[in-house]
Coordinates of C-alpha atoms in Angstrom, one line a residue:
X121 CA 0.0 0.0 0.0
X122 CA 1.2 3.4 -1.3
X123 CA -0.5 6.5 0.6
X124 CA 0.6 9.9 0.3
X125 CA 2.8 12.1 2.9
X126 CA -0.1 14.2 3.9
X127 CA -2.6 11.0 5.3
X128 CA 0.7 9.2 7.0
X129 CA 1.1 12.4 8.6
X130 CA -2.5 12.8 9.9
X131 CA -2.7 8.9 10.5
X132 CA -0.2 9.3 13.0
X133 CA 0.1 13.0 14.1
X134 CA 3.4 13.5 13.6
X135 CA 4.8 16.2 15.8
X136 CA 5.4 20.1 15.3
X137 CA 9.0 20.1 13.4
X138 CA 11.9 21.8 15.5
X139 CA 14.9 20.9 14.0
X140 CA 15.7 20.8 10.5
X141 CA 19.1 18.7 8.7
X142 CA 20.9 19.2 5.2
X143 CA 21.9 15.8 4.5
X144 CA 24.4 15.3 1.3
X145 CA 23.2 11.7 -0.1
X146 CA 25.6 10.7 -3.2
X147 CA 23.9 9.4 -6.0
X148 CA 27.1 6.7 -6.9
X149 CA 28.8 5.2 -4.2
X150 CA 32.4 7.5 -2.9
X151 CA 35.5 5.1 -3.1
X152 CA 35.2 4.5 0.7
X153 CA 32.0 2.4 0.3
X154 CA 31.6 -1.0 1.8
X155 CA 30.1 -4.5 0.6
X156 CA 27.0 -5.2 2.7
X157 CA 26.8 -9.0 3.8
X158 CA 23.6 -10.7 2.9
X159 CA 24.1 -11.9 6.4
X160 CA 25.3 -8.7 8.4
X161 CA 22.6 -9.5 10.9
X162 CA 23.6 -13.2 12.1
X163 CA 23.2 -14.8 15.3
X164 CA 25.2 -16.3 17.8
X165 CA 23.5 -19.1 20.1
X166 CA 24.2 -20.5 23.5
X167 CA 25.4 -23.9 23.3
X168 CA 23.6 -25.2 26.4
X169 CA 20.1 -24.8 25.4
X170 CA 20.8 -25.2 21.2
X171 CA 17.7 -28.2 21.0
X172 CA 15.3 -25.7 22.1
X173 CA 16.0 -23.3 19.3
X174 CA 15.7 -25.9 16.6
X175 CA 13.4 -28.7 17.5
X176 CA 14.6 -32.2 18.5
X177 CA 11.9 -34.2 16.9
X178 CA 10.4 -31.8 14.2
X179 CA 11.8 -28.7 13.8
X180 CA 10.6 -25.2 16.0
X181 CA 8.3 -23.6 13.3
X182 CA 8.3 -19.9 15.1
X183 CA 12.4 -19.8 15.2
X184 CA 12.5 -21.3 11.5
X185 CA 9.8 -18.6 10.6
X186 CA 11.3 -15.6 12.7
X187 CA 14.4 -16.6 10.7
X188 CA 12.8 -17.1 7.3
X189 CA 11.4 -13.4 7.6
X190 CA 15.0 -12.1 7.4
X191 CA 16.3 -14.7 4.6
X192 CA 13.0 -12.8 2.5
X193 CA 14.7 -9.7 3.0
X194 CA 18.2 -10.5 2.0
X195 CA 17.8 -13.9 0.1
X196 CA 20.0 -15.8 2.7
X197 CA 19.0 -16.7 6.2
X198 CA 20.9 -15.4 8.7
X199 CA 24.5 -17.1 9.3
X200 CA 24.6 -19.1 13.2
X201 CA 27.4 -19.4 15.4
X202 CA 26.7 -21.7 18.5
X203 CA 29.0 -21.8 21.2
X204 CA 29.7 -18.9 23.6
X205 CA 30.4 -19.8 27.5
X206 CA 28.7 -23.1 27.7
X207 CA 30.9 -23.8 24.4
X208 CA 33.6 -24.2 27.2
X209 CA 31.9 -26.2 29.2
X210 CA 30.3 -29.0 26.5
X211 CA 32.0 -32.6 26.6
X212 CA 31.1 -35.3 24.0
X213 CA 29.7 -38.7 25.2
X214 CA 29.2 -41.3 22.7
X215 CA 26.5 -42.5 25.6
X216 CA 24.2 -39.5 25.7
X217 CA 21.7 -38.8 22.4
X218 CA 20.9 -35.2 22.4
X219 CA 22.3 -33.3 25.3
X220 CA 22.1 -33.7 28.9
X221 CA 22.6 -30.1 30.8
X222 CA 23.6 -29.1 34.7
X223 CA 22.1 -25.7 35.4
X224 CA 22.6 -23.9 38.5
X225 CA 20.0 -22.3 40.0
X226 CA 18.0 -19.1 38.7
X227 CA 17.9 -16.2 40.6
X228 CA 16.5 -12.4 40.2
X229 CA 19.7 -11.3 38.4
X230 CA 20.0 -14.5 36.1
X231 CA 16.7 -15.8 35.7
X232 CA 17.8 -18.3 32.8
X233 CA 21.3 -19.1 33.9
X234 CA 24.0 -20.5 31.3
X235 CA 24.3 -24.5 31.8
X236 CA 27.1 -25.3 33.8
X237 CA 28.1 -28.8 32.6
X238 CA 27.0 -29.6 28.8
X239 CA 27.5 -33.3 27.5
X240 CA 26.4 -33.9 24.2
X241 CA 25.9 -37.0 22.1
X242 CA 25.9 -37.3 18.1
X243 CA 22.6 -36.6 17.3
X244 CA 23.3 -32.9 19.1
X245 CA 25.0 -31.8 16.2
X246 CA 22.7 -33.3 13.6
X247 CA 19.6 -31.0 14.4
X248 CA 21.3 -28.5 12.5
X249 CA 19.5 -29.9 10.2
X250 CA 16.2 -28.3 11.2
X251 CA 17.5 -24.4 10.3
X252 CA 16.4 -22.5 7.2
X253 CA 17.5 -24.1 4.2
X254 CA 20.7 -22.3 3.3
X255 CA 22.0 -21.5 6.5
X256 CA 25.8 -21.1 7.0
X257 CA 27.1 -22.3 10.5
X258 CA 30.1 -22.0 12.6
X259 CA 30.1 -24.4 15.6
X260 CA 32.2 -24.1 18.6
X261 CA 34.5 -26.6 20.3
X262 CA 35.8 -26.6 24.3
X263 CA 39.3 -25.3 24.1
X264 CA 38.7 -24.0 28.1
X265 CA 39.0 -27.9 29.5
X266 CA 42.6 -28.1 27.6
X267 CA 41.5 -31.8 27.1
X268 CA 42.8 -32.5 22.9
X269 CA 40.8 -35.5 23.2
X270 CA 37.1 -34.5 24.4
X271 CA 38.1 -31.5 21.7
X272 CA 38.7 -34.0 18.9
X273 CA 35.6 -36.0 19.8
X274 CA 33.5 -32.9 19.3
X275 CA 34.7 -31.7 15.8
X276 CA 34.6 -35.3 14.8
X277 CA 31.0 -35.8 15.3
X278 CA 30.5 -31.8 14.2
X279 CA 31.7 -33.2 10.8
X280 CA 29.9 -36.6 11.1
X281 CA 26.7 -34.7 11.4
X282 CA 27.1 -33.1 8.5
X283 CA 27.7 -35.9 6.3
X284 CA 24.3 -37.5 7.5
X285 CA 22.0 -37.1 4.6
X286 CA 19.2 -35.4 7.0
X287 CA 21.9 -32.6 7.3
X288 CA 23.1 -32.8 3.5
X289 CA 19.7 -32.5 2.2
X290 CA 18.8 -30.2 4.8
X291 CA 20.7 -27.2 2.8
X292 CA 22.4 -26.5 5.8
X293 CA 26.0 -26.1 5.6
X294 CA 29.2 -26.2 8.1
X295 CA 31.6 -22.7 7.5
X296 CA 33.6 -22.8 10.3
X297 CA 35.0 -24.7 13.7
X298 CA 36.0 -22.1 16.7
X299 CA 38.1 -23.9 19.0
X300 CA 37.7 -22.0 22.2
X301 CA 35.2 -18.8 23.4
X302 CA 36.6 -15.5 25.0
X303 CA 40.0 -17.0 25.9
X304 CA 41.3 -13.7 27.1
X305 CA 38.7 -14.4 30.0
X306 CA 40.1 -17.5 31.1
X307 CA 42.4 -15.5 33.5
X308 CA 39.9 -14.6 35.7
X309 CA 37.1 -17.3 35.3
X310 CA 39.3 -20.2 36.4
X311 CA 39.8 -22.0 33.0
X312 CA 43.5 -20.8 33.2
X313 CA 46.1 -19.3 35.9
X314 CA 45.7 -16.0 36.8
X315 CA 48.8 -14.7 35.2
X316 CA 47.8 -16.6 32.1
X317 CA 49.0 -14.3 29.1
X318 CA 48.7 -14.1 25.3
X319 CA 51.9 -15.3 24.9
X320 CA 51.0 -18.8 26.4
X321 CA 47.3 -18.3 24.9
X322 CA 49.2 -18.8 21.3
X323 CA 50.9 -22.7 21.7
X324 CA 48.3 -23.8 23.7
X325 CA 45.6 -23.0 21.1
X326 CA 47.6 -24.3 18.9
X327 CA 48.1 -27.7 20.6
X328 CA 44.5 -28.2 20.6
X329 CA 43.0 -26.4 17.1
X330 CA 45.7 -28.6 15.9
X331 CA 44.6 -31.9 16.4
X332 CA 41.2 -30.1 15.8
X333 CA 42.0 -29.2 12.6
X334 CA 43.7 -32.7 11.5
X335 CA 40.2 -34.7 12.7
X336 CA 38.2 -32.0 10.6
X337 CA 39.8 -32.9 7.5
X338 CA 40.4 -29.1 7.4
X339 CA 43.5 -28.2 5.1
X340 CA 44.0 -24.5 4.4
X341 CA 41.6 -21.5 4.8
X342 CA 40.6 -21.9 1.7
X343 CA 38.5 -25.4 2.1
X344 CA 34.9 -25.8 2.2
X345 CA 35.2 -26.0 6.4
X346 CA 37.8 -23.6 8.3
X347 CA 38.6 -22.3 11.3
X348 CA 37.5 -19.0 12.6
X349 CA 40.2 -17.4 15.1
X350 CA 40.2 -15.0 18.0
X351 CA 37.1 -15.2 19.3
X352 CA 38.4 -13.0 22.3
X353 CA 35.6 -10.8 24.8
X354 CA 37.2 -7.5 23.8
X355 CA 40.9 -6.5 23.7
X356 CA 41.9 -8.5 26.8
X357 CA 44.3 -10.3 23.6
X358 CA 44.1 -8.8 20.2
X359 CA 44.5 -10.4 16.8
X360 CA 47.4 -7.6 16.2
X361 CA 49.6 -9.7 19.1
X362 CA 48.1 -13.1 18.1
X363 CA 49.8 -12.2 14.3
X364 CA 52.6 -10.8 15.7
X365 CA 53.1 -13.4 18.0
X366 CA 53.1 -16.1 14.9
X367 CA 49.9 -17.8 15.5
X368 CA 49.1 -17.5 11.2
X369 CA 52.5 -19.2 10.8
X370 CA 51.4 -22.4 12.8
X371 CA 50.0 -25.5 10.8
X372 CA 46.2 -24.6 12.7
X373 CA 46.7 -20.9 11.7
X374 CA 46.9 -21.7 8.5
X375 CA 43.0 -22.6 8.4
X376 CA 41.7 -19.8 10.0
X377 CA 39.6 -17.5 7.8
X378 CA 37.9 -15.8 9.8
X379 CA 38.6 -13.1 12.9
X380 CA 36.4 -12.9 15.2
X381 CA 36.0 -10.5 18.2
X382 CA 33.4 -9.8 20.7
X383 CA 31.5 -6.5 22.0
X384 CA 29.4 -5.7 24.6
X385 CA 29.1 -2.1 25.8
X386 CA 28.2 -2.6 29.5
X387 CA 27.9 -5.8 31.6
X388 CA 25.1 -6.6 33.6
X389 CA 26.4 -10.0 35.1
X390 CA 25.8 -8.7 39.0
X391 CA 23.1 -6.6 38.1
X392 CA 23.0 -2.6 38.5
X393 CA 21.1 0.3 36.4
X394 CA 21.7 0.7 33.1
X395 CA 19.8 4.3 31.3
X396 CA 18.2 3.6 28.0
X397 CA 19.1 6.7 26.9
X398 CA 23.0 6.2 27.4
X399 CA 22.5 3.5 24.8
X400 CA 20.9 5.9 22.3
X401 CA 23.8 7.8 21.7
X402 CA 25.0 8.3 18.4
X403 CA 28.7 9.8 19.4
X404 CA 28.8 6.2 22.2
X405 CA 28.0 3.8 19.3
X406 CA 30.9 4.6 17.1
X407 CA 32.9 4.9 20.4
X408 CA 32.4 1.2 21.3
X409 CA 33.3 0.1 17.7
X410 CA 36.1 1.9 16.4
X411 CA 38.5 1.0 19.2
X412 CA 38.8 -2.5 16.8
X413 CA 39.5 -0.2 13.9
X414 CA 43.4 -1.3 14.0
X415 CA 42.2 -4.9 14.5
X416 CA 39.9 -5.1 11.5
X417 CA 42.9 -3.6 9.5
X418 CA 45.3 -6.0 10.6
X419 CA 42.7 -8.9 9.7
X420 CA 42.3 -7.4 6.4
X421 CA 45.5 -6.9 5.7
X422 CA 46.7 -10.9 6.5
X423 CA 43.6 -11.2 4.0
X424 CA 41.3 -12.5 6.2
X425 CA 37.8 -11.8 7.2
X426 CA 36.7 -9.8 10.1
X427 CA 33.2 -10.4 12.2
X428 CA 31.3 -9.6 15.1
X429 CA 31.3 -13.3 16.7
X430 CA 29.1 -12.3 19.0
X431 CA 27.8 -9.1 20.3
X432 CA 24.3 -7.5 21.9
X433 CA 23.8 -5.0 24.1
X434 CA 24.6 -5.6 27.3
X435 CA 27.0 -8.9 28.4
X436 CA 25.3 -11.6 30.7
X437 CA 21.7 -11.9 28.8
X438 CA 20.9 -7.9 28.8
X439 CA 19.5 -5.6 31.3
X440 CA 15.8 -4.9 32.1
X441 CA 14.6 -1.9 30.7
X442 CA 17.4 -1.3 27.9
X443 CA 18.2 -4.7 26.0
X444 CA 14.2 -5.8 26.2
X445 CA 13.1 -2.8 24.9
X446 CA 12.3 -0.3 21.5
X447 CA 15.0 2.0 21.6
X448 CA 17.3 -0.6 21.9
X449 CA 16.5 -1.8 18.3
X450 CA 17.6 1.4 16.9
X451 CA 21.0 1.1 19.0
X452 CA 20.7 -1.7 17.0
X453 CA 20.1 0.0 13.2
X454 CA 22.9 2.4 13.7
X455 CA 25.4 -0.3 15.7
X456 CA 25.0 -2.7 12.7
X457 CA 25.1 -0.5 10.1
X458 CA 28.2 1.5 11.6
X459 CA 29.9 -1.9 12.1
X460 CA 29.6 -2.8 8.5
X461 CA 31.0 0.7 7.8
X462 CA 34.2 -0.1 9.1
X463 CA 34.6 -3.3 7.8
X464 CA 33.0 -5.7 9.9
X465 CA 31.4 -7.7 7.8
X466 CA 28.9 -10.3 10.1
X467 CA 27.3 -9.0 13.5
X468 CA 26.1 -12.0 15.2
X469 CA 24.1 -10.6 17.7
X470 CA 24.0 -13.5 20.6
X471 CA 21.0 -15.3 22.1
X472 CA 19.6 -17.9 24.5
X473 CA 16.6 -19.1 26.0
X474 CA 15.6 -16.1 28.5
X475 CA 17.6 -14.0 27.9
X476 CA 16.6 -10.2 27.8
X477 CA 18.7 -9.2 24.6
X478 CA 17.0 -11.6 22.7
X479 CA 16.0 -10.8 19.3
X480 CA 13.5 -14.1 19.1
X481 CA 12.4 -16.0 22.3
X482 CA 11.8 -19.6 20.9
X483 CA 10.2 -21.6 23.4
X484 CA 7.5 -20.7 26.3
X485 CA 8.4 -19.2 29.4
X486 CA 7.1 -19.9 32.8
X487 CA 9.4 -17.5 34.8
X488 CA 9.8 -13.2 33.8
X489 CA 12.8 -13.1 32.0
X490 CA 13.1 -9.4 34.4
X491 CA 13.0 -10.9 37.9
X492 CA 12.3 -14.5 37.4
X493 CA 8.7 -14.2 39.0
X494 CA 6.5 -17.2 38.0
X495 CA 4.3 -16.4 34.4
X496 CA 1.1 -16.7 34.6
X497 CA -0.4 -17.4 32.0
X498 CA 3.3 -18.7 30.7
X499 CA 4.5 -16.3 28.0
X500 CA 4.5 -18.6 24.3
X501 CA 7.5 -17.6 22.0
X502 CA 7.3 -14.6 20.5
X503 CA 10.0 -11.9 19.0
X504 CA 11.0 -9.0 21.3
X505 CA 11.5 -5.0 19.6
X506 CA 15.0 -5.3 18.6
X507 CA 14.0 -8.0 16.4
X508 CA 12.0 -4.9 13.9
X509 CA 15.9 -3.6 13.9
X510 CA 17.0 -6.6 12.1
X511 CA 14.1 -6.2 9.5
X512 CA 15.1 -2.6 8.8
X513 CA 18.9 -3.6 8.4
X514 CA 17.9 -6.3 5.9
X515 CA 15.8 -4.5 3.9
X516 CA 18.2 -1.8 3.6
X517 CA 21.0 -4.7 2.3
X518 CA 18.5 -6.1 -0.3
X519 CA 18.4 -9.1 -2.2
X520 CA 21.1 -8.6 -4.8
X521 CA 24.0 -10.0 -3.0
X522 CA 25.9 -6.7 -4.4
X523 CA 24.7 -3.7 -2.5
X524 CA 27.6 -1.4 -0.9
X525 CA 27.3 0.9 2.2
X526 CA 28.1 4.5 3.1
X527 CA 27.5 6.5 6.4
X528 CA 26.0 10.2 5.5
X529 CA 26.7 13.0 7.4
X530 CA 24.1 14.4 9.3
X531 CA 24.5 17.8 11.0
X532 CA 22.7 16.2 14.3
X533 CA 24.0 14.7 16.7
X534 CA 21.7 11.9 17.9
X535 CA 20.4 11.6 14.3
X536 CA 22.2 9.4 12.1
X537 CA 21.7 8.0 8.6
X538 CA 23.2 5.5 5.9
X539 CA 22.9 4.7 2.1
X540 CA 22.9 1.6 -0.5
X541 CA 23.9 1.2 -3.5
X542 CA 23.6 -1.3 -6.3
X543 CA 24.7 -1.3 -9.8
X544 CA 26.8 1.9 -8.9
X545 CA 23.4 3.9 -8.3
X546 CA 21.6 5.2 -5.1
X547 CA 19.1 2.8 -4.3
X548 CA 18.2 3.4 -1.0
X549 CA 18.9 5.3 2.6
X550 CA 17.9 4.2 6.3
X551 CA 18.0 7.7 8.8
X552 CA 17.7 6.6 12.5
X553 CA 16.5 9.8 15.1
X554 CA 18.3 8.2 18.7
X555 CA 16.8 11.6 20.6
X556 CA 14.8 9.8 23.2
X557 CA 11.0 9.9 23.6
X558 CA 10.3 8.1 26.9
X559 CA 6.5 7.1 28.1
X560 CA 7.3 9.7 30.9
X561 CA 8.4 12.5 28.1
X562 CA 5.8 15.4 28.2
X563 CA 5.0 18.0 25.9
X564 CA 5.6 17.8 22.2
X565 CA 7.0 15.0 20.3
X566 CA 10.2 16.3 19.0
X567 CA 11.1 15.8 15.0
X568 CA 13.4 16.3 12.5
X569 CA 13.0 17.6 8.8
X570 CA 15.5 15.7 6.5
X571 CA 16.1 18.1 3.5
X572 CA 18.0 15.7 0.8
X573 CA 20.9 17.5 -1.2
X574 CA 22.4 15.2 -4.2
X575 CA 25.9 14.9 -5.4
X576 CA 26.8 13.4 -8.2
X577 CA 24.3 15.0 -10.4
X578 CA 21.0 15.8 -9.7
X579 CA 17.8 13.4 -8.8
X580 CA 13.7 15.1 -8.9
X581 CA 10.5 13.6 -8.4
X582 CA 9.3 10.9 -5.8
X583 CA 10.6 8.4 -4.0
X584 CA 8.9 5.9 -1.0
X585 CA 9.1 5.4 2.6
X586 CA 8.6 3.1 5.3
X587 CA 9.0 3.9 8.8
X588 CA 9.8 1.6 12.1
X589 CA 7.3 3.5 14.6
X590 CA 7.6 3.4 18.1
X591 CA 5.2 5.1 21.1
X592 CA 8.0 5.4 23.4
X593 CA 12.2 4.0 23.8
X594 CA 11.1 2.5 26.5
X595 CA 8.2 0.5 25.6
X596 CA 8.6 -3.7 25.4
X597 CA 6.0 -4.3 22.6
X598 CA 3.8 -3.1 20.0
X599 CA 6.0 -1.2 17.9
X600 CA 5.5 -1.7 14.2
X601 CA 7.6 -1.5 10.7
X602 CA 6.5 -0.6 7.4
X603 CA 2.4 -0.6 9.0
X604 CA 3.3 -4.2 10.0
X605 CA 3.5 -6.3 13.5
X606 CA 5.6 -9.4 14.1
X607 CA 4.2 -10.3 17.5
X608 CA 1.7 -12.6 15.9
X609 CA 1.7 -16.2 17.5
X610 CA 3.1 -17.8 14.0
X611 CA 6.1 -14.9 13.7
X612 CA 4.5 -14.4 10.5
X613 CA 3.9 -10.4 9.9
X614 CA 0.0 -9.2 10.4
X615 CA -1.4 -6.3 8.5
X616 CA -0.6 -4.6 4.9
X617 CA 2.7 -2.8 4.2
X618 CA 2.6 0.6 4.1
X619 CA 4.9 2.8 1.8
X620 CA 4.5 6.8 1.9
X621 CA 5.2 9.3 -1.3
X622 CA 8.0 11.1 -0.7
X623 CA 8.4 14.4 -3.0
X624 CA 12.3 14.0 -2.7
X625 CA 12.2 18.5 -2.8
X626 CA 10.5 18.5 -0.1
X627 CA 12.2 16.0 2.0
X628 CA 10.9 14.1 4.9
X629 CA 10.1 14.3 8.9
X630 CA 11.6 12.0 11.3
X631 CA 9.7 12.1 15.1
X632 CA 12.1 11.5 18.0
X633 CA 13.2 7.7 18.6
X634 CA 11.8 6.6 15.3
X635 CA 13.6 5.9 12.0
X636 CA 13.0 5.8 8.1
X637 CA 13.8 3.8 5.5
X638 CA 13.9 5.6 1.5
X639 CA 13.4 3.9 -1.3
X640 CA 15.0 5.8 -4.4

């Protein structure tokens, strides 16, 4: 559905303008532009509770459809890494099926606490087959035991699975083995001495990716399966001293294809207060992301790729009242697309069962992922707001596996905005207004007037919009994008699409805490 400006504006009152911005949008794409990943947005999933997310018996229909909404954006599914901490803590039986799982007890801070003890049988690994047809995974093996042998056994049924023609004719394919998770934490979480350092980090990873390695069948980065190094929580170790320290020179090193670093920007593992609006911060987003700007260089330049590995919000599941909420999805718009600015080519924002920062919660809950109070009536999956943040990402990526990314300067400083192109043309720009609107704002609605100015020649007429609308930052549900909801019991969207006339002259208004996607 196509309505003009003038009905979108009296549908939803949009606000008295008080600021307006002169953005210069390039019709070609400047020399600085990046490739956009069909699979920027990817996910990262906690090993401990991986059955729950795919189905043992017949596959979760709500994940596989949450997920299938994405892959219809971008024409691939989103890429998943599963490991994390519990990756650390998984053994291989050839006595247990699925998985059996020692939790420690919830608690107010940690209502759905990471497994303790994991042992997994063969069959574990072969419910990959139940993802999106498609799918690229990386798995993760426990490098934090120091045990070659239970390391062995894991990548050896990893690659067994895979063979099995379930998984073959699933569509689902193995990328990449990580032999260990956040090793730079080991120090202080008792996997290794306290005066552990990068410089014994390097042999001893290589001791057991090694052997890893061998039992893969991996030989060389360039193989159909390789290893993805790093891994590390944040520049506890760096890959600048794991290549200067040889680790690319070893026989193991010589698979890895991938570098992969973490990022959180808070931590919420013993609780405390976290403000929303700290999180919608334009000049703190680039802050947390270009301190890995000499990383991703030194990556690219041992021509390797760079990810995310896993990020979200806030470490140790999210915080109540920022990671559950709508203004955290467009932290999430401008994190992602910033990322992929600099180079980063995956985000794989990280999930479980519970936790707050999830983008999907894939099976019913019976406790309040806020203060693990019982549920009553349970709560049946459902997505959560940030999950609208990965629909706008997508849709600014596109289906043509070609599409290339720019940041546009925009003369406010809590508004920020982006732009694709394919084919060498302008196709289409996503503005994001991070100025908080809180349900305990008052007055008027603050906005934005976005006045385009081409370069590059000159560009008339109409173009389209659709907008991700929000009530307040602060609200958990009923936000919507493009005049459609996703909290629908199937995951499948409810209601038409709605696209406004732009006259591209005239330019467009942005409320507070909302964003806009152009179509050119």
């Amino acid at each position: 559905m196509i309505v003009p400006l003038s009905i979108i504006a009296t549908a939803i009152a949009l606000p008295i303008i008080v600021t307006a911005v002169n953005v210069s949008v390039p019709l070609a794409p400047p020399s600085g532009a990046q490739t956009l990943s069909p699979t920027l947005v990817s996910f990262s999933i906690e090993q401990d509770n991986w059955p729950d997310w795919t189905g043992t018996d017949s596959r979760n229909e709500f994940v596989h459809t949450a997920l299938l909404n994405y892959a219809a954006l971008t024409g691939h599914p989103p890429n998943i890494r599963v490991g994390a901490n519990s990756e650390d803590h998984t053994f291989f039986s050839p006595t247990v099926t699925i998985n059996e799982d020692q939790f420690p007890p919830p608690n107010t801070v940690t209502p759905y606490p990471e497994a303790s003890t994991i042992t997994v049988g063969d069959e574990y690994y072969q419910l990959s087959r139940f993802l999106p047809s498609g799918t690229h995974m990386t798995w993760g093996v426990n490098f934090g035991a120091d045990n070659v042998t239970n390391a062995v056994n894991m990548v050896k049924s990893i690659i067994k699975a895979f063979k099995t023609p379930s998984v073959t004719s699933s569509g689902v394919v193995l990328d990449l083995i990580e032999v260990g998770n956040e090793a730079d934490l080991y120090k202080n979480n008792g996997l290794r001495p306290s005066n552990w350092t990068v410089n014994q980090y390097v042999p001893d990873w290589i001791s057991v990716a090694g052997p890893v390695a061998q039992a893969a069948g991996i030989t060389g980065r360039n193989g159909s399966v390789s290893l993805q190094g790093a891994a590390f929580a944040g520049q506890g170790f760096t890959p600048r001293q794991i290549f200067n320290l040889g680790i690319l020179n070893s026989a193991p090193g010589k698979d890895i294809s991938v570098i992969s670093q973490h990022r959180y920007s808070a931590a919420f593992c013993d609780g405390g207060s976290f403000p929303l609006v700290s999180f919608m911060s334009k000049s703190t987003i680039r802050s947390n992301l270009t301190i890995f700007n000499a990383d991703i260089a030194a990556t690219h330049a041992q021509g390797l790729r760079y990810i995310l590995g896993e990020t979200n919000s806030i470490a140790c599941h999210g915080a109540p009242g920022v990671s559950n909420t709508a203004g955290i999805a467009l932290w999430m718009i401008d994190y992602t697309l910033q990322a992929s600015t600099l180079g980063m080519e995956q985000a794989f924002f990280h999930e479980g069962v519970g936790y707050k920062y999830n983008f999907i919660q894939p099976i019913t809950l019976n406790r309040s992922i806020i203060d693990n109070s019982p549920l009553n009536p349970p709560q049946p999956p459902h997505v959560q707001p940030v999950y609208y943040g990965g629909l706008v990402v997508n849709t600014l990526v596109g289906s043509t596996g070609s599409s290339r990314i720019v940041e546009l300067s925009v003369s406010d400083s809590n508004v920020s905005g982006y732009a694709a192109f394919e084919g060498g043309k302008l196709v289409r720009a996503v503005f994001i207004n991070l100025h908080p609107w809180l349900a305990s704002s008052t007055g008027t609605r603050p906005s934005v007037h976005i006045d385009f100015a081409f370069t590059g020649g000159s560009k008339s007429g109409n173009a389209t919009a659709r907008r991700f609308l929000i009530q307040h930052a602060d609200d958990t549900a009923n936000v919507t994008w493009a005049g459609q909801s996703f909290e629908t019991a199937s995951g499948l969207p409810s209601g038409s699409v709605v696209r406004e006339s732009v006259v591209l002259s005239k330019g467009l208004d942005l409320p507070a805490t909302e964003a806009v996607l152009v179509d050119f």
